[in-house]
Amino acid sequence: MTHTKIEGAEIVIVGGSSGMGLALARRLLSEGAHVTIAGRTAAKLEAAKEALDDHPGLRTAVLDLTHEGEVAAFFADCARVDHIVSTAADIEGAYQLLPDIQISAAQRVVESKFYGPLLLAKHGAARLPPSGSITYTSGVAAYRPGARGSVVAAVNAALEGLVRALAVELAPLRVNVVSPGWVATPIWKSVAGDAAKARLDAMAERLPVGRVGQPDDIADAIRFLIGNGFATGTILHVEGGHRLV
């Protein structure tokens, strides 16, 4: 089995200022990687730096991955990139029943979870070495959608289709996706508001593992896909058995 070296690697995490991306940054920095966290909000990036104790291997960059010019400029300024990860998602307002769906909210989901990843591949792939990788996050909604979840389910499924195609087109670069289940991250505030904890607790009782996910669970999965040189076009499900129940 071929394992990719992490120590000294240059890794870009888009959406890494909180939740799963922040947990991944912490994990990779602890292994000696150089990590650039990219996100839209300077204040959140500063908070991430503080959360990571202003690690000497950490850099931050303001980037809106839905703007092609910004993505192109970002990679043009990168002296070296070994791996690209995106955990970014803008799903605010998207969980609505069909009569209440606002197309503007749906478009933000598509831009952040489909067009954004497409742009990262378009402009980032050429900067990667043959041993490099691109890893995205989709979600269990593609397999177990619920009422209010049509837009997110569709976009997650579309992203997984994109990954399979990119794994073929960009070979030998490896392109993979982690499909998380319900994970306790700040994004739940925008999904369920004050009911977030109750919703997560109810799901924990349903799942075979008896709990919802934590950011570190997903960070471990992404770390595996970065490091395993024989994994490409893979959808790695990390969802506590959600697809079974």
PDB file of C-alpha atoms in Angstrom:
ATOM      1  CA  MET A   1       0.000   0.000   0.000  1.00  0.00           C
ATOM      2  CA  THR A   2       1.273   3.473  -0.881  1.00  0.00           C
ATOM      3  CA  HIS A   3       0.934   6.045   1.869  1.00  0.00           C
ATOM      4  CA  THR A   4       1.322   9.723   1.084  1.00  0.00           C
ATOM      5  CA  LYS A   5       3.690  11.671   3.287  1.00  0.00           C
ATOM      6  CA  ILE A   6       1.936  14.332   5.362  1.00  0.00           C
ATOM      7  CA  GLU A   7       4.868  15.859   7.190  1.00  0.00           C
ATOM      8  CA  GLY A   8       6.002  18.903   5.227  1.00  0.00           C
ATOM      9  CA  ALA A   9       3.076  18.719   2.793  1.00  0.00           C
ATOM     10  CA  GLU A  10       1.294  21.914   1.735  1.00  0.00           C
ATOM     11  CA  ILE A  11      -2.438  21.430   2.231  1.00  0.00           C
ATOM     12  CA  VAL A  12      -5.242  23.884   1.439  1.00  0.00           C
ATOM     13  CA  ILE A  13      -8.507  23.564   3.368  1.00  0.00           C
ATOM     14  CA  VAL A  14     -11.360  25.673   2.012  1.00  0.00           C
ATOM     15  CA  GLY A  15     -13.990  26.161   4.685  1.00  0.00           C
ATOM     16  CA  GLY A  16     -11.506  25.280   7.392  1.00  0.00           C
ATOM     17  CA  SER A  17     -12.337  28.068   9.837  1.00  0.00           C
ATOM     18  CA  SER A  18     -14.807  25.960  11.847  1.00  0.00           C
ATOM     19  CA  GLY A  19     -16.269  22.496  12.320  1.00  0.00           C
ATOM     20  CA  MET A  20     -14.857  19.633  10.286  1.00  0.00           C
ATOM     21  CA  GLY A  21     -12.330  21.757   8.412  1.00  0.00           C
ATOM     22  CA  LEU A  22     -10.912  23.218  11.614  1.00  0.00           C
ATOM     23  CA  ALA A  23     -10.615  19.746  13.156  1.00  0.00           C
ATOM     24  CA  LEU A  24      -8.777  18.578  10.033  1.00  0.00           C
ATOM     25  CA  ALA A  25      -6.413  21.543  10.161  1.00  0.00           C
ATOM     26  CA  ARG A  26      -5.570  20.716  13.785  1.00  0.00           C
ATOM     27  CA  ARG A  27      -4.921  17.081  12.887  1.00  0.00           C
ATOM     28  CA  LEU A  28      -2.709  17.887   9.905  1.00  0.00           C
ATOM     29  CA  LEU A  29      -0.707  20.539  11.741  1.00  0.00           C
ATOM     30  CA  SER A  30      -0.028  18.031  14.526  1.00  0.00           C
ATOM     31  CA  GLU A  31       1.498  15.743  11.889  1.00  0.00           C
ATOM     32  CA  GLY A  32       3.832  18.418  10.573  1.00  0.00           C
ATOM     33  CA  ALA A  33       1.907  19.607   7.534  1.00  0.00           C
ATOM     34  CA  HIS A  34       1.760  23.226   6.404  1.00  0.00           C
ATOM     35  CA  VAL A  35      -1.899  24.219   6.255  1.00  0.00           C
ATOM     36  CA  THR A  36      -3.622  27.139   4.551  1.00  0.00           C
ATOM     37  CA  ILE A  37      -7.186  27.707   5.714  1.00  0.00           C
ATOM     38  CA  ALA A  38      -9.225  29.651   3.161  1.00  0.00           C
ATOM     39  CA  GLY A  39     -12.624  31.161   3.844  1.00  0.00           C
ATOM     40  CA  ARG A  40     -14.863  34.116   3.090  1.00  0.00           C
ATOM     41  CA  THR A  41     -14.771  35.858   6.459  1.00  0.00           C
ATOM     42  CA  ALA A  42     -11.624  37.445   7.863  1.00  0.00           C
ATOM     43  CA  ALA A  43     -13.031  37.443  11.402  1.00  0.00           C
ATOM     44  CA  LYS A  44     -13.675  33.694  11.289  1.00  0.00           C
ATOM     45  CA  LEU A  45     -10.176  33.091   9.952  1.00  0.00           C
ATOM     46  CA  GLU A  46      -8.721  35.078  12.846  1.00  0.00           C
ATOM     47  CA  ALA A  47     -10.790  33.026  15.278  1.00  0.00           C
ATOM     48  CA  ALA A  48      -9.473  29.856  13.653  1.00  0.00           C
ATOM     49  CA  LYS A  49      -5.894  31.054  14.095  1.00  0.00           C
ATOM     50  CA  GLU A  50      -6.573  31.607  17.774  1.00  0.00           C
ATOM     51  CA  ALA A  51      -8.229  28.202  18.119  1.00  0.00           C
ATOM     52  CA  LEU A  52      -5.113  26.642  16.588  1.00  0.00           C
ATOM     53  CA  ASP A  53      -2.795  28.646  18.871  1.00  0.00           C
ATOM     54  CA  ASP A  54      -1.446  30.617  15.902  1.00  0.00           C
ATOM     55  CA  HIS A  55       0.510  27.526  14.844  1.00  0.00           C
ATOM     56  CA  PRO A  56       3.665  28.409  12.876  1.00  0.00           C
ATOM     57  CA  GLY A  57       2.646  26.006  10.105  1.00  0.00           C
ATOM     58  CA  LEU A  58      -0.707  27.732   9.610  1.00  0.00           C
ATOM     59  CA  ARG A  59      -1.629  30.387   7.065  1.00  0.00           C
ATOM     60  CA  THR A  60      -5.011  31.900   6.283  1.00  0.00           C
ATOM     61  CA  ALA A  61      -6.459  33.429   3.128  1.00  0.00           C
ATOM     62  CA  VAL A  62      -9.711  35.230   2.421  1.00  0.00           C
ATOM     63  CA  LEU A  63     -11.344  33.399  -0.488  1.00  0.00           C
ATOM     64  CA  ASP A  64     -14.844  33.041  -1.866  1.00  0.00           C
ATOM     65  CA  LEU A  65     -14.703  29.749  -3.748  1.00  0.00           C
ATOM     66  CA  THR A  66     -17.811  30.677  -5.759  1.00  0.00           C
ATOM     67  CA  HIS A  67     -15.951  33.515  -7.509  1.00  0.00           C
ATOM     68  CA  GLU A  68     -13.769  32.111 -10.263  1.00  0.00           C
ATOM     69  CA  GLY A  69     -11.444  35.099 -10.370  1.00  0.00           C
ATOM     70  CA  GLU A  70     -10.665  34.744  -6.679  1.00  0.00           C
ATOM     71  CA  VAL A  71     -10.034  31.010  -7.003  1.00  0.00           C
ATOM     72  CA  ALA A  72      -7.726  31.506  -9.989  1.00  0.00           C
ATOM     73  CA  ALA A  73      -5.798  34.269  -8.208  1.00  0.00           C
ATOM     74  CA  PHE A  74      -5.489  32.220  -5.037  1.00  0.00           C
ATOM     75  CA  PHE A  75      -3.826  29.298  -6.795  1.00  0.00           C
ATOM     76  CA  ALA A  76      -1.680  31.598  -8.933  1.00  0.00           C
ATOM     77  CA  ASP A  77      -0.223  32.954  -5.679  1.00  0.00           C
ATOM     78  CA  CYS A  78       0.472  29.491  -4.223  1.00  0.00           C
ATOM     79  CA  ALA A  79       4.115  28.534  -4.562  1.00  0.00           C
ATOM     80  CA  ARG A  80       3.237  24.902  -3.914  1.00  0.00           C
ATOM     81  CA  VAL A  81       0.148  22.822  -3.157  1.00  0.00           C
ATOM     82  CA  ASP A  82       0.130  19.083  -2.444  1.00  0.00           C
ATOM     83  CA  HIS A  83      -3.485  18.486  -1.429  1.00  0.00           C
ATOM     84  CA  ILE A  84      -6.751  20.414  -1.623  1.00  0.00           C
ATOM     85  CA  VAL A  85      -9.719  19.878   0.691  1.00  0.00           C
ATOM     86  CA  SER A  86     -13.092  21.612   0.701  1.00  0.00           C
ATOM     87  CA  THR A  87     -15.570  21.339   3.558  1.00  0.00           C
ATOM     88  CA  ALA A  88     -17.325  24.579   2.583  1.00  0.00           C
ATOM     89  CA  ALA A  89     -21.116  24.673   2.445  1.00  0.00           C
ATOM     90  CA  ASP A  90     -23.627  27.518   2.434  1.00  0.00           C
ATOM     91  CA  ILE A  91     -26.967  25.897   3.213  1.00  0.00           C
ATOM     92  CA  GLU A  92     -28.604  28.737   5.099  1.00  0.00           C
ATOM     93  CA  GLY A  93     -32.268  28.925   4.170  1.00  0.00           C
ATOM     94  CA  ALA A  94     -32.133  25.835   1.962  1.00  0.00           C
ATOM     95  CA  TYR A  95     -33.941  23.389   4.254  1.00  0.00           C
ATOM     96  CA  GLN A  96     -37.515  24.249   3.302  1.00  0.00           C
ATOM     97  CA  LEU A  97     -40.577  22.421   2.108  1.00  0.00           C
ATOM     98  CA  LEU A  98     -41.026  22.668  -1.640  1.00  0.00           C
ATOM     99  CA  PRO A  99     -43.600  25.522  -1.641  1.00  0.00           C
ATOM    100  CA  ASP A 100     -41.275  27.639   0.499  1.00  0.00           C
ATOM    101  CA  ILE A 101     -37.963  27.099  -1.279  1.00  0.00           C
ATOM    102  CA  GLN A 102     -36.313  30.317  -2.389  1.00  0.00           C
ATOM    103  CA  ILE A 103     -34.252  29.840  -5.529  1.00  0.00           C
ATOM    104  CA  SER A 104     -31.652  32.257  -4.162  1.00  0.00           C
ATOM    105  CA  ALA A 105     -31.021  29.907  -1.214  1.00  0.00           C
ATOM    106  CA  ALA A 106     -30.886  26.893  -3.529  1.00  0.00           C
ATOM    107  CA  GLN A 107     -28.387  28.682  -5.745  1.00  0.00           C
ATOM    108  CA  ARG A 108     -26.100  29.355  -2.770  1.00  0.00           C
ATOM    109  CA  VAL A 109     -26.014  25.625  -2.034  1.00  0.00           C
ATOM    110  CA  VAL A 110     -25.174  24.817  -5.651  1.00  0.00           C
ATOM    111  CA  GLU A 111     -22.486  27.502  -5.771  1.00  0.00           C
ATOM    112  CA  SER A 112     -20.789  26.437  -2.535  1.00  0.00           C
ATOM    113  CA  LYS A 113     -21.076  22.653  -2.888  1.00  0.00           C
ATOM    114  CA  PHE A 114     -20.890  22.117  -6.653  1.00  0.00           C
ATOM    115  CA  TYR A 115     -19.578  25.080  -8.627  1.00  0.00           C
ATOM    116  CA  GLY A 116     -17.060  25.908  -5.907  1.00  0.00           C
ATOM    117  CA  PRO A 117     -15.554  22.406  -5.886  1.00  0.00           C
ATOM    118  CA  LEU A 118     -15.563  22.455  -9.689  1.00  0.00           C
ATOM    119  CA  LEU A 119     -13.582  25.717  -9.662  1.00  0.00           C
ATOM    120  CA  LEU A 120     -11.137  24.371  -7.078  1.00  0.00           C
ATOM    121  CA  ALA A 121     -10.412  21.450  -9.394  1.00  0.00           C
ATOM    122  CA  LYS A 122     -10.274  23.623 -12.517  1.00  0.00           C
ATOM    123  CA  HIS A 123      -7.686  26.016 -11.111  1.00  0.00           C
ATOM    124  CA  GLY A 124      -6.036  23.879  -8.434  1.00  0.00           C
ATOM    125  CA  ALA A 125      -5.380  20.603 -10.239  1.00  0.00           C
ATOM    126  CA  ALA A 126      -2.621  22.044 -12.411  1.00  0.00           C
ATOM    127  CA  ARG A 127      -0.733  23.120  -9.274  1.00  0.00           C
ATOM    128  CA  LEU A 128      -0.784  19.643  -7.711  1.00  0.00           C
ATOM    129  CA  PRO A 129       1.981  17.053  -8.129  1.00  0.00           C
ATOM    130  CA  PRO A 130       1.064  13.635  -9.592  1.00  0.00           C
ATOM    131  CA  SER A 131       0.849  12.307  -6.029  1.00  0.00           C
ATOM    132  CA  GLY A 132      -1.595  15.050  -5.024  1.00  0.00           C
ATOM    133  CA  SER A 133      -5.241  14.767  -4.090  1.00  0.00           C
ATOM    134  CA  ILE A 134      -8.510  16.678  -3.905  1.00  0.00           C
ATOM    135  CA  THR A 135     -11.061  15.751  -1.242  1.00  0.00           C
ATOM    136  CA  TYR A 136     -14.585  17.123  -0.843  1.00  0.00           C
ATOM    137  CA  THR A 137     -17.464  16.564   1.588  1.00  0.00           C
ATOM    138  CA  SER A 138     -20.967  15.603   0.452  1.00  0.00           C
ATOM    139  CA  GLY A 139     -23.481  14.208   2.944  1.00  0.00           C
ATOM    140  CA  VAL A 140     -25.923  11.476   3.926  1.00  0.00           C
ATOM    141  CA  ALA A 141     -28.849  13.542   2.625  1.00  0.00           C
ATOM    142  CA  ALA A 142     -28.001  12.195  -0.835  1.00  0.00           C
ATOM    143  CA  TYR A 143     -28.991   8.724   0.438  1.00  0.00           C
ATOM    144  CA  ARG A 144     -31.508   9.396   3.201  1.00  0.00           C
ATOM    145  CA  PRO A 145     -33.236  12.645   2.253  1.00  0.00           C
ATOM    146  CA  GLY A 146     -36.024  14.011   4.375  1.00  0.00           C
ATOM    147  CA  ALA A 147     -38.743  16.555   3.912  1.00  0.00           C
ATOM    148  CA  ARG A 148     -37.159  19.999   3.483  1.00  0.00           C
ATOM    149  CA  GLY A 149     -33.953  18.408   2.204  1.00  0.00           C
ATOM    150  CA  SER A 150     -34.495  18.213  -1.554  1.00  0.00           C
ATOM    151  CA  VAL A 151     -31.931  20.832  -2.540  1.00  0.00           C
ATOM    152  CA  VAL A 152     -29.156  19.587  -0.253  1.00  0.00           C
ATOM    153  CA  ALA A 153     -29.809  15.956  -1.233  1.00  0.00           C
ATOM    154  CA  ALA A 154     -29.591  16.791  -4.932  1.00  0.00           C
ATOM    155  CA  VAL A 155     -26.407  18.851  -4.643  1.00  0.00           C
ATOM    156  CA  ASN A 156     -24.635  16.245  -2.518  1.00  0.00           C
ATOM    157  CA  ALA A 157     -25.464  13.605  -5.136  1.00  0.00           C
ATOM    158  CA  ALA A 158     -24.255  15.883  -7.923  1.00  0.00           C
ATOM    159  CA  LEU A 159     -20.945  16.467  -6.126  1.00  0.00           C
ATOM    160  CA  GLU A 160     -20.386  12.724  -5.835  1.00  0.00           C
ATOM    161  CA  GLY A 161     -20.972  12.354  -9.566  1.00  0.00           C
ATOM    162  CA  LEU A 162     -18.455  15.118 -10.196  1.00  0.00           C
ATOM    163  CA  VAL A 163     -15.877  13.326  -8.047  1.00  0.00           C
ATOM    164  CA  ARG A 164     -16.159  10.134 -10.067  1.00  0.00           C
ATOM    165  CA  ALA A 165     -15.675  12.036 -13.315  1.00  0.00           C
ATOM    166  CA  LEU A 166     -12.766  14.105 -12.010  1.00  0.00           C
ATOM    167  CA  ALA A 167     -11.006  10.992 -10.708  1.00  0.00           C
ATOM    168  CA  VAL A 168     -10.921   9.747 -14.304  1.00  0.00           C
ATOM    169  CA  GLU A 169     -10.119  13.055 -16.002  1.00  0.00           C
ATOM    170  CA  LEU A 170      -7.446  14.247 -13.579  1.00  0.00           C
ATOM    171  CA  ALA A 171      -5.647  10.916 -13.048  1.00  0.00           C
ATOM    172  CA  PRO A 172      -3.128  10.228 -11.619  1.00  0.00           C
ATOM    173  CA  LEU A 173      -4.334  12.920  -9.211  1.00  0.00           C
ATOM    174  CA  ARG A 174      -6.718  11.348  -6.733  1.00  0.00           C
ATOM    175  CA  VAL A 175     -10.182  12.841  -6.193  1.00  0.00           C
ATOM    176  CA  ASN A 176     -12.416  11.602  -3.371  1.00  0.00           C
ATOM    177  CA  VAL A 177     -15.341  12.629  -1.215  1.00  0.00           C
ATOM    178  CA  VAL A 178     -16.327  11.980   2.397  1.00  0.00           C
ATOM    179  CA  SER A 179     -20.074  11.663   2.979  1.00  0.00           C
ATOM    180  CA  PRO A 180     -20.734  12.610   6.610  1.00  0.00           C
ATOM    181  CA  GLY A 181     -23.876  11.861   8.545  1.00  0.00           C
ATOM    182  CA  TRP A 182     -25.241  14.220  11.179  1.00  0.00           C
ATOM    183  CA  VAL A 183     -22.256  15.947  12.768  1.00  0.00           C
ATOM    184  CA  ALA A 184     -22.384  18.394  15.674  1.00  0.00           C
ATOM    185  CA  THR A 185     -20.967  21.503  13.996  1.00  0.00           C
ATOM    186  CA  PRO A 186     -21.960  25.201  13.983  1.00  0.00           C
ATOM    187  CA  ILE A 187     -23.834  24.709  10.695  1.00  0.00           C
ATOM    188  CA  TRP A 188     -26.697  23.164  12.652  1.00  0.00           C
ATOM    189  CA  LYS A 189     -27.581  26.578  14.046  1.00  0.00           C
ATOM    190  CA  SER A 190     -28.537  27.705  10.542  1.00  0.00           C
ATOM    191  CA  VAL A 191     -30.431  24.468   9.878  1.00  0.00           C
ATOM    192  CA  ALA A 192     -32.483  24.107  13.048  1.00  0.00           C
ATOM    193  CA  GLY A 193     -31.926  27.233  15.140  1.00  0.00           C
ATOM    194  CA  ASP A 194     -32.729  26.725  18.840  1.00  0.00           C
ATOM    195  CA  ALA A 195     -33.991  23.210  18.106  1.00  0.00           C
ATOM    196  CA  ALA A 196     -30.550  22.022  16.951  1.00  0.00           C
ATOM    197  CA  LYS A 197     -29.609  20.172  20.152  1.00  0.00           C
ATOM    198  CA  ALA A 198     -32.954  18.385  20.362  1.00  0.00           C
ATOM    199  CA  ARG A 199     -32.711  17.320  16.703  1.00  0.00           C
ATOM    200  CA  LEU A 200     -29.180  15.986  17.176  1.00  0.00           C
ATOM    201  CA  ASP A 201     -30.110  14.160  20.395  1.00  0.00           C
ATOM    202  CA  ALA A 202     -33.053  12.482  18.661  1.00  0.00           C
ATOM    203  CA  MET A 203     -30.831  11.303  15.816  1.00  0.00           C
ATOM    204  CA  ALA A 204     -28.262   9.965  18.293  1.00  0.00           C
ATOM    205  CA  GLU A 205     -30.932   7.665  19.715  1.00  0.00           C
ATOM    206  CA  ARG A 206     -31.690   6.310  16.222  1.00  0.00           C
ATOM    207  CA  LEU A 207     -28.168   5.624  15.057  1.00  0.00           C
ATOM    208  CA  PRO A 208     -26.535   2.220  15.567  1.00  0.00           C
ATOM    209  CA  VAL A 209     -23.466   3.877  17.104  1.00  0.00           C
ATOM    210  CA  GLY A 210     -25.630   5.685  19.674  1.00  0.00           C
ATOM    211  CA  ARG A 211     -24.322   9.178  18.962  1.00  0.00           C
ATOM    212  CA  VAL A 212     -24.038  11.798  16.262  1.00  0.00           C
ATOM    213  CA  GLY A 213     -20.706  12.563  14.660  1.00  0.00           C
ATOM    214  CA  GLN A 214     -18.046  14.927  15.891  1.00  0.00           C
ATOM    215  CA  PRO A 215     -15.766  17.024  13.673  1.00  0.00           C
ATOM    216  CA  ASP A 216     -12.808  14.768  14.482  1.00  0.00           C
ATOM    217  CA  ASP A 217     -14.674  11.764  13.042  1.00  0.00           C
ATOM    218  CA  ILE A 218     -14.809  13.456   9.656  1.00  0.00           C
ATOM    219  CA  ALA A 219     -11.272  14.824   9.963  1.00  0.00           C
ATOM    220  CA  ASP A 220     -10.040  11.239  10.413  1.00  0.00           C
ATOM    221  CA  ALA A 221     -11.847  10.154   7.256  1.00  0.00           C
ATOM    222  CA  ILE A 222     -10.461  13.010   5.163  1.00  0.00           C
ATOM    223  CA  ARG A 223      -6.990  12.344   6.536  1.00  0.00           C
ATOM    224  CA  PHE A 224      -7.302   8.717   5.409  1.00  0.00           C
ATOM    225  CA  LEU A 225      -8.237   9.717   1.862  1.00  0.00           C
ATOM    226  CA  ILE A 226      -5.379  12.219   1.660  1.00  0.00           C
ATOM    227  CA  GLY A 227      -2.908   9.611   2.809  1.00  0.00           C
ATOM    228  CA  ASN A 228      -4.008   6.482   0.977  1.00  0.00           C
ATOM    229  CA  GLY A 229      -2.451   6.479  -2.475  1.00  0.00           C
ATOM    230  CA  PHE A 230      -4.779   3.752  -3.773  1.00  0.00           C
ATOM    231  CA  ALA A 231      -8.065   5.561  -3.071  1.00  0.00           C
ATOM    232  CA  THR A 232      -9.622   7.590  -5.864  1.00  0.00           C
ATOM    233  CA  GLY A 233     -13.167   8.143  -7.051  1.00  0.00           C
ATOM    234  CA  THR A 234     -14.184   6.939  -3.595  1.00  0.00           C
ATOM    235  CA  ILE A 235     -17.233   7.954  -1.560  1.00  0.00           C
ATOM    236  CA  LEU A 236     -16.286   7.286   2.062  1.00  0.00           C
ATOM    237  CA  HIS A 237     -19.403   7.087   4.241  1.00  0.00           C
ATOM    238  CA  VAL A 238     -18.890   8.209   7.839  1.00  0.00           C
ATOM    239  CA  GLU A 239     -22.411   8.440   9.189  1.00  0.00           C
ATOM    240  CA  GLY A 240     -22.803   6.186  12.200  1.00  0.00           C
ATOM    241  CA  GLY A 241     -24.993   3.727  10.313  1.00  0.00           C
ATOM    242  CA  HIS A 242     -27.517   6.370   9.229  1.00  0.00           C
ATOM    243  CA  ARG A 243     -28.053   4.714   5.828  1.00  0.00           C
ATOM    244  CA  LEU A 244     -29.233   1.572   7.644  1.00  0.00           C
ATOM    245  CA  VAL A 245     -31.947   3.184   9.739  1.00  0.00           C
TER     246      VAL A 245
END
